[in-house]
PDB file of C-alpha atoms in Angstrom:
ATOM      1  CA  MET A   1      -6.755   0.341  -3.727  1.00  0.00           C
ATOM      2  CA  ILE A   2      -6.122   4.073  -3.967  1.00  0.00           C
ATOM      3  CA  SER A   3      -8.102   7.213  -3.033  1.00  0.00           C
ATOM      4  CA  HIS A   4      -7.050  10.504  -4.484  1.00  0.00           C
ATOM      5  CA  GLU A   5      -9.765  12.355  -2.532  1.00  0.00           C
ATOM      6  CA  PHE A   6      -8.475  11.116   0.834  1.00  0.00           C
ATOM      7  CA  SER A   7      -4.747  10.511  -0.251  1.00  0.00           C
ATOM      8  CA  PHE A   8      -4.222   6.985   0.757  1.00  0.00           C
ATOM      9  CA  ILE A   9      -3.081   3.699  -0.827  1.00  0.00           C
ATOM     10  CA  MET A  10      -3.535   0.240   0.451  1.00  0.00           C
ATOM     11  CA  VAL A  11      -0.654  -1.980  -0.433  1.00  0.00           C
ATOM     12  CA  PRO A  12      -2.223  -5.313  -1.472  1.00  0.00           C
ATOM     13  CA  VAL A  13       0.010  -8.035   0.069  1.00  0.00           C
ATOM     14  CA  PRO A  14      -0.816 -11.426  -1.464  1.00  0.00           C
ATOM     15  CA  PHE A  15      -2.494 -13.958   0.829  1.00  0.00           C
ATOM     16  CA  ASN A  16      -3.217 -11.366   3.542  1.00  0.00           C
ATOM     17  CA  GLY A  17      -6.920 -10.847   2.872  1.00  0.00           C
ATOM     18  CA  SER A  18      -6.535  -7.441   1.289  1.00  0.00           C
ATOM     19  CA  GLU A  19      -8.886  -8.297  -1.535  1.00  0.00           C
ATOM     20  CA  PHE A  20     -11.870  -8.818   0.764  1.00  0.00           C
ATOM     21  CA  LEU A  21     -11.434  -5.417   2.434  1.00  0.00           C
ATOM     22  CA  GLU A  22     -10.884  -3.801  -0.955  1.00  0.00           C
ATOM     23  CA  GLU A  23     -13.930  -5.353  -2.522  1.00  0.00           C
ATOM     24  CA  ASP A  24     -16.237  -4.227   0.265  1.00  0.00           C
ATOM     25  CA  TYR A  25     -14.698  -0.747   0.629  1.00  0.00           C
ATOM     26  CA  VAL A  26     -14.874   0.027  -3.027  1.00  0.00           C
ATOM     27  CA  LYS A  27     -18.371  -1.215  -3.260  1.00  0.00           C
ATOM     28  CA  ARG A  28     -19.370   1.136  -0.479  1.00  0.00           C
ATOM     29  CA  ASN A  29     -17.270   4.105  -1.548  1.00  0.00           C
ATOM     30  CA  HIS A  30     -16.864   3.695  -5.330  1.00  0.00           C
ATOM     31  CA  GLU A  31     -17.083   7.428  -5.907  1.00  0.00           C
ATOM     32  CA  PHE A  32     -13.714   8.164  -4.299  1.00  0.00           C
ATOM     33  CA  VAL A  33     -11.851   4.827  -4.237  1.00  0.00           C
ATOM     34  CA  ILE A  34     -10.254   2.880  -7.083  1.00  0.00           C
ATOM     35  CA  ALA A  35      -9.701  -0.834  -6.830  1.00  0.00           C
ATOM     36  CA  SER A  36      -6.211  -2.128  -7.357  1.00  0.00           C
ATOM     37  CA  THR A  37      -7.463  -4.273 -10.280  1.00  0.00           C
ATOM     38  CA  ASP A  38      -9.693  -1.636 -11.916  1.00  0.00           C
ATOM     39  CA  THR A  39      -7.500  -1.076 -14.964  1.00  0.00           C
ATOM     40  CA  LYS A  40     -10.159   1.145 -16.602  1.00  0.00           C
ATOM     41  CA  LYS A  41      -9.671   3.849 -13.921  1.00  0.00           C
ATOM     42  CA  LEU A  42      -5.993   3.310 -12.957  1.00  0.00           C
ATOM     43  CA  ALA A  43      -3.145   5.137 -14.555  1.00  0.00           C
ATOM     44  CA  GLN A  44      -1.770   3.487 -17.661  1.00  0.00           C
ATOM     45  CA  GLU A  45      -4.530   0.953 -17.384  1.00  0.00           C
ATOM     46  CA  LEU A  46      -2.340  -1.302 -15.250  1.00  0.00           C
ATOM     47  CA  PRO A  47      -3.197  -3.001 -11.901  1.00  0.00           C
ATOM     48  CA  LEU A  48      -1.547  -1.816  -8.706  1.00  0.00           C
ATOM     49  CA  GLU A  49       0.988  -4.589  -8.303  1.00  0.00           C
ATOM     50  CA  GLY A  50       4.709  -4.989  -8.598  1.00  0.00           C
ATOM     51  CA  LYS A  51       6.493  -2.289 -10.491  1.00  0.00           C
ATOM     52  CA  GLN A  52       3.306  -0.339 -11.193  1.00  0.00           C
ATOM     53  CA  LEU A  53       2.511  -0.264  -7.483  1.00  0.00           C
ATOM     54  CA  ALA A  54       5.971   1.090  -6.806  1.00  0.00           C
ATOM     55  CA  LYS A  55       5.709   3.767  -9.514  1.00  0.00           C
ATOM     56  CA  THR A  56       2.247   4.839  -8.130  1.00  0.00           C
ATOM     57  CA  ILE A  57       3.590   5.160  -4.625  1.00  0.00           C
ATOM     58  CA  LYS A  58       6.477   7.166  -5.888  1.00  0.00           C
ATOM     59  CA  GLN A  59       4.245   9.426  -7.875  1.00  0.00           C
ATOM     60  CA  PHE A  60       1.984  10.095  -4.985  1.00  0.00           C
ATOM     61  CA  TYR A  61       4.699  10.226  -2.458  1.00  0.00           C
ATOM     62  CA  ASP A  62       2.713  12.206   0.129  1.00  0.00           C
ATOM     63  CA  TYR A  63      -0.118   9.661   0.293  1.00  0.00           C
ATOM     64  CA  GLU A  64      -0.638   7.674   3.475  1.00  0.00           C
ATOM     65  CA  LEU A  65       0.157   3.986   3.037  1.00  0.00           C
ATOM     66  CA  PHE A  66      -1.324   1.035   4.923  1.00  0.00           C
ATOM     67  CA  ALA A  67      -1.373  -2.734   4.597  1.00  0.00           C
ATOM     68  CA  ILE A  68      -2.846  -5.824   6.237  1.00  0.00           C
ATOM     69  CA  VAL A  69      -0.335  -8.159   7.845  1.00  0.00           C
ATOM     70  CA  LYS A  70      -0.956 -11.809   8.789  1.00  0.00           C
ATOM     71  CA  SER A  71       0.661 -14.437  10.994  1.00  0.00           C
ATOM     72  CA  PRO A  72       3.454 -15.994   8.925  1.00  0.00           C
ATOM     73  CA  TYR A  73       2.390 -19.401  10.239  1.00  0.00           C
ATOM     74  CA  LEU A  74      -1.186 -19.033   8.998  1.00  0.00           C
ATOM     75  CA  ARG A  75      -0.119 -17.441   5.739  1.00  0.00           C
ATOM     76  CA  ALA A  76       2.372 -20.188   5.002  1.00  0.00           C
ATOM     77  CA  VAL A  77      -0.332 -22.834   5.364  1.00  0.00           C
ATOM     78  CA  GLU A  78      -2.625 -20.900   2.987  1.00  0.00           C
ATOM     79  CA  MET A  79       0.105 -20.536   0.360  1.00  0.00           C
ATOM     80  CA  TRP A  80       0.936 -24.226   0.663  1.00  0.00           C
ATOM     81  CA  LEU A  81      -2.691 -25.286   0.311  1.00  0.00           C
ATOM     82  CA  GLU A  82      -3.073 -22.954  -2.704  1.00  0.00           C
ATOM     83  CA  ALA A  83      -0.029 -24.670  -4.280  1.00  0.00           C
ATOM     84  CA  GLN A  84      -1.359 -28.149  -4.159  1.00  0.00           C
ATOM     85  CA  THR A  85      -3.071 -28.031  -7.589  1.00  0.00           C
ATOM     86  CA  LYS A  86       0.074 -26.700  -9.225  1.00  0.00           C
ATOM     87  CA  LEU A  87       2.176 -29.344  -7.559  1.00  0.00           C
ATOM     88  CA  ARG A  88      -0.125 -32.148  -8.764  1.00  0.00           C
ATOM     89  CA  LYS A  89      -0.282 -30.805 -12.328  1.00  0.00           C
ATOM     90  CA  SER A  90       3.475 -30.502 -12.521  1.00  0.00           C
ATOM     91  CA  GLY A  91       3.958 -34.059 -11.367  1.00  0.00           C
ATOM     92  CA  VAL A  92       5.544 -33.138  -8.091  1.00  0.00           C
ATOM     93  CA  GLY A  93       2.659 -34.530  -6.037  1.00  0.00           C
ATOM     94  CA  ARG A  94       1.753 -33.679  -2.499  1.00  0.00           C
ATOM     95  CA  LEU A  95       4.458 -32.361  -0.130  1.00  0.00           C
ATOM     96  CA  THR A  96       4.336 -31.792   3.585  1.00  0.00           C
ATOM     97  CA  LEU A  97       4.392 -28.154   4.689  1.00  0.00           C
ATOM     98  CA  GLY A  98       8.005 -28.350   5.736  1.00  0.00           C
ATOM     99  CA  ASN A  99       9.163 -30.135   2.551  1.00  0.00           C
ATOM    100  CA  TYR A 100       7.295 -27.679   0.426  1.00  0.00           C
ATOM    101  CA  TYR A 101       9.102 -24.675   1.779  1.00  0.00           C
ATOM    102  CA  GLU A 102      12.440 -26.447   1.948  1.00  0.00           C
ATOM    103  CA  ASN A 103      12.064 -27.362  -1.789  1.00  0.00           C
ATOM    104  CA  LEU A 104      11.178 -23.725  -2.695  1.00  0.00           C
ATOM    105  CA  LEU A 105      14.113 -22.457  -0.660  1.00  0.00           C
ATOM    106  CA  ASN A 106      16.551 -24.729  -2.367  1.00  0.00           C
ATOM    107  CA  ASN A 107      14.930 -24.770  -5.810  1.00  0.00           C
ATOM    108  CA  TRP A 108      14.322 -28.518  -5.558  1.00  0.00           C
ATOM    109  CA  LYS A 109      11.089 -30.281  -6.688  1.00  0.00           C
ATOM    110  CA  CYS A 110       8.469 -27.618  -7.050  1.00  0.00           C
ATOM    111  CA  ALA A 111       6.022 -26.281  -9.583  1.00  0.00           C
ATOM    112  CA  PRO A 112       7.627 -24.228 -12.374  1.00  0.00           C
ATOM    113  CA  ASP A 113       5.932 -20.921 -11.555  1.00  0.00           C
ATOM    114  CA  ASP A 114       5.940 -21.360  -7.782  1.00  0.00           C
ATOM    115  CA  SER A 115       7.916 -18.995  -5.528  1.00  0.00           C
ATOM    116  CA  ILE A 116       8.289 -17.743  -1.965  1.00  0.00           C
ATOM    117  CA  ILE A 117       6.292 -14.509  -1.449  1.00  0.00           C
ATOM    118  CA  THR A 118       7.210 -12.670   1.720  1.00  0.00           C
ATOM    119  CA  GLN A 119       5.221  -9.868   3.293  1.00  0.00           C
ATOM    120  CA  VAL A 120       8.314  -7.767   3.832  1.00  0.00           C
ATOM    121  CA  ASP A 121       8.850  -7.529   0.012  1.00  0.00           C
ATOM    122  CA  TYR A 122       5.679  -5.500  -0.071  1.00  0.00           C
ATOM    123  CA  LEU A 123       6.073  -3.605   3.201  1.00  0.00           C
ATOM    124  CA  LYS A 124       9.557  -2.081   2.819  1.00  0.00           C
ATOM    125  CA  SER A 125      12.186  -1.373   0.211  1.00  0.00           C
ATOM    126  CA  LYS A 126      15.499  -3.088   0.171  1.00  0.00           C
ATOM    127  CA  ASN A 127      18.656  -1.177  -0.547  1.00  0.00           C
ATOM    128  CA  GLY A 128      16.614   1.726  -1.918  1.00  0.00           C
ATOM    129  CA  GLN A 129      14.751  -0.582  -4.362  1.00  0.00           C
ATOM    130  CA  TYR A 130      11.029  -1.412  -4.268  1.00  0.00           C
ATOM    131  CA  PHE A 131       9.983  -3.800  -7.056  1.00  0.00           C
ATOM    132  CA  GLU A 132      12.885  -2.625  -9.156  1.00  0.00           C
ATOM    133  CA  VAL A 133      12.016   1.027  -8.737  1.00  0.00           C
ATOM    134  CA  ASP A 134      14.282   3.528  -6.940  1.00  0.00           C
ATOM    135  CA  LEU A 135      12.158   4.102  -3.902  1.00  0.00           C
ATOM    136  CA  ASP A 136      12.932   4.072  -0.182  1.00  0.00           C
ATOM    137  CA  ILE A 137       9.799   3.342   1.832  1.00  0.00           C
ATOM    138  CA  GLU A 138       8.453   1.347   4.751  1.00  0.00           C
ATOM    139  CA  ILE A 139       4.740   0.973   5.386  1.00  0.00           C
ATOM    140  CA  ASP A 140       4.101   2.329   8.832  1.00  0.00           C
ATOM    141  CA  THR A 141       0.373   1.499   9.235  1.00  0.00           C
ATOM    142  CA  LEU A 142       0.089  -2.259   9.554  1.00  0.00           C
ATOM    143  CA  VAL A 143      -3.337  -3.742  10.468  1.00  0.00           C
ATOM    144  CA  LYS A 144      -3.360  -7.321  11.651  1.00  0.00           C
ATOM    145  CA  TYR A 145      -5.585  -9.677   9.750  1.00  0.00           C
ATOM    146  CA  GLU A 146      -6.360 -11.561  13.006  1.00  0.00           C
ATOM    147  CA  PHE A 147      -7.869  -8.438  14.565  1.00  0.00           C
ATOM    148  CA  LEU A 148     -10.014  -7.813  11.506  1.00  0.00           C
ATOM    149  CA  VAL A 149     -11.570 -11.272  11.344  1.00  0.00           C
ATOM    150  CA  ASP A 150     -12.273 -11.090  15.098  1.00  0.00           C
ATOM    151  CA  GLY A 151     -14.205  -7.875  14.537  1.00  0.00           C
ATOM    152  CA  HIS A 152     -11.584  -5.503  16.054  1.00  0.00           C
ATOM    153  CA  LEU A 153     -11.696  -2.674  13.502  1.00  0.00           C
ATOM    154  CA  GLU A 154     -10.567   0.171  15.789  1.00  0.00           C
ATOM    155  CA  GLU A 155      -7.058   0.456  14.356  1.00  0.00           C
ATOM    156  CA  LEU A 156      -8.151   0.450  10.730  1.00  0.00           C
ATOM    157  CA  ASN A 157     -11.066   2.775  11.259  1.00  0.00           C
ATOM    158  CA  GLY A 158      -8.789   5.044  13.271  1.00  0.00           C
ATOM    159  CA  PHE A 159      -6.539   5.269  10.195  1.00  0.00           C
ATOM    160  CA  PHE A 160      -9.521   6.149   7.942  1.00  0.00           C
ATOM    161  CA  ASP A 161     -10.905   8.642  10.521  1.00  0.00           C
ATOM    162  CA  LYS A 162      -7.570  10.480  10.639  1.00  0.00           C
ATOM    163  CA  LEU A 163      -7.831  11.081   6.949  1.00  0.00           C
ATOM    164  CA  GLY A 164     -11.525  11.991   7.042  1.00  0.00           C
ATOM    165  CA  ALA A 165     -12.408   8.856   5.067  1.00  0.00           C
ATOM    166  CA  PRO A 166     -15.360   6.524   5.919  1.00  0.00           C
ATOM    167  CA  GLY A 167     -14.585   3.518   8.053  1.00  0.00           C
ATOM    168  CA  ILE A 168     -15.759  -0.065   7.662  1.00  0.00           C
ATOM    169  CA  PRO A 169     -18.633  -1.661   9.584  1.00  0.00           C
ATOM    170  CA  PHE A 170     -17.245  -5.213   9.398  1.00  0.00           C
ATOM    171  CA  TYR A 171     -14.614  -7.378   7.723  1.00  0.00           C
ATOM    172  CA  HIS A 172     -15.352 -10.856   6.313  1.00  0.00           C
ATOM    173  CA  ASP A 173     -12.959 -13.335   4.704  1.00  0.00           C
ATOM    174  CA  PRO A 174     -15.053 -16.119   3.103  1.00  0.00           C
ATOM    175  CA  THR A 175     -11.884 -18.217   2.656  1.00  0.00           C
ATOM    176  CA  LYS A 176     -10.877 -18.093   6.295  1.00  0.00           C
ATOM    177  CA  LEU A 177      -9.398 -21.364   7.502  1.00  0.00           C
ATOM    178  CA  ASP A 178     -10.829 -23.116  10.591  1.00  0.00           C
ATOM    179  CA  ASP A 179      -8.851 -23.323  13.799  1.00  0.00           C
ATOM    180  CA  SER A 180      -7.320 -26.664  12.795  1.00  0.00           C
ATOM    181  CA  TRP A 181      -4.886 -25.121  10.380  1.00  0.00           C
ATOM    182  CA  ASP A 182      -2.020 -25.521  12.813  1.00  0.00           C
ATOM    183  CA  LYS A 183      -2.238 -29.291  12.620  1.00  0.00           C
ATOM    184  CA  HIS A 184      -0.043 -29.132   9.551  1.00  0.00           C
ATOM    185  CA  TYR A 185       2.912 -28.017  11.635  1.00  0.00           C
ATOM    186  CA  ASP A 186       5.664 -30.248  12.909  1.00  0.00           C
ATOM    187  CA  LYS A 187       9.190 -29.375  14.026  1.00  0.00           C
ATOM    188  CA  HIS A 188      10.489 -29.336  10.394  1.00  0.00           C
ATOM    189  CA  ALA A 189       7.736 -27.057   9.208  1.00  0.00           C
ATOM    190  CA  ILE A 190       8.196 -24.621  12.099  1.00  0.00           C
ATOM    191  CA  GLU A 191      11.924 -24.379  11.477  1.00  0.00           C
ATOM    192  CA  MET A 192      11.434 -23.703   7.778  1.00  0.00           C
ATOM    193  CA  VAL A 193       8.716 -21.088   8.224  1.00  0.00           C
ATOM    194  CA  ASN A 194      10.690 -19.394  10.988  1.00  0.00           C
ATOM    195  CA  TYR A 195      13.750 -19.175   8.783  1.00  0.00           C
ATOM    196  CA  ILE A 196      12.100 -18.161   5.511  1.00  0.00           C
ATOM    197  CA  PHE A 197       9.751 -15.620   6.945  1.00  0.00           C
ATOM    198  CA  GLU A 198      11.941 -14.234   9.768  1.00  0.00           C
ATOM    199  CA  GLU A 199      11.518 -10.653   8.633  1.00  0.00           C
ATOM    200  CA  ASP A 200       7.814 -11.063   8.358  1.00  0.00           C
ATOM    201  CA  PHE A 201       7.689 -12.081  12.011  1.00  0.00           C
ATOM    202  CA  GLU A 202       9.705  -9.068  13.032  1.00  0.00           C
ATOM    203  CA  LEU A 203       8.015  -6.463  10.895  1.00  0.00           C
ATOM    204  CA  GLY A 204       4.422  -7.690  11.648  1.00  0.00           C
ATOM    205  CA  GLY A 205       5.112  -8.057  15.286  1.00  0.00           C
ATOM    206  CA  TYR A 206       4.370 -11.801  15.501  1.00  0.00           C
ATOM    207  CA  ARG A 207       6.086 -14.214  17.943  1.00  0.00           C
ATOM    208  CA  LYS A 208       7.850 -17.355  16.818  1.00  0.00           C
ATOM    209  CA  LEU A 209       7.037 -20.785  18.192  1.00  0.00           C
TER     210      LEU A 209
END
């Protein structure tokens, strides 16, 4: 989402719960915030994703940027669960968490349109490129998903307050997994997630097992 009145952009990292914050915030503050998917109000009638996100950040270079980060372990499970339907339809069938990521990493048996989506791809540019746009950035304000779902909103509301923007009274993720999500991890899965999402651990400030 983007606010021209308060000069900020939320970078919507997939599988990080950004959409639930955006939905509630836009509903409460629709007069000065535009949702990342509201193509009727956005420039060129394109959603804020990929190259269009990069072009927008470059255009409004002085806007404050923030994003939600999530434990790579939790996020990897969510992406794996999301992929099950595609795996079944493509004839691959069910894969363990570790095998799923090993297959993606090596381009072995996987769904045709499946891919590894890291957080760092959205949080910083690489060699001066951000989604194929010449742009050198790194998102400084990172709010942990785990804090939000536990009701710790101080960091995010502090960011909004600094800009003079309204804060949020609560955060709710209706798709939140229960605490048994870590049962899917064995040694192989831990090794694969640690390797593939190494930069996500470092940038988000998460410890490896």
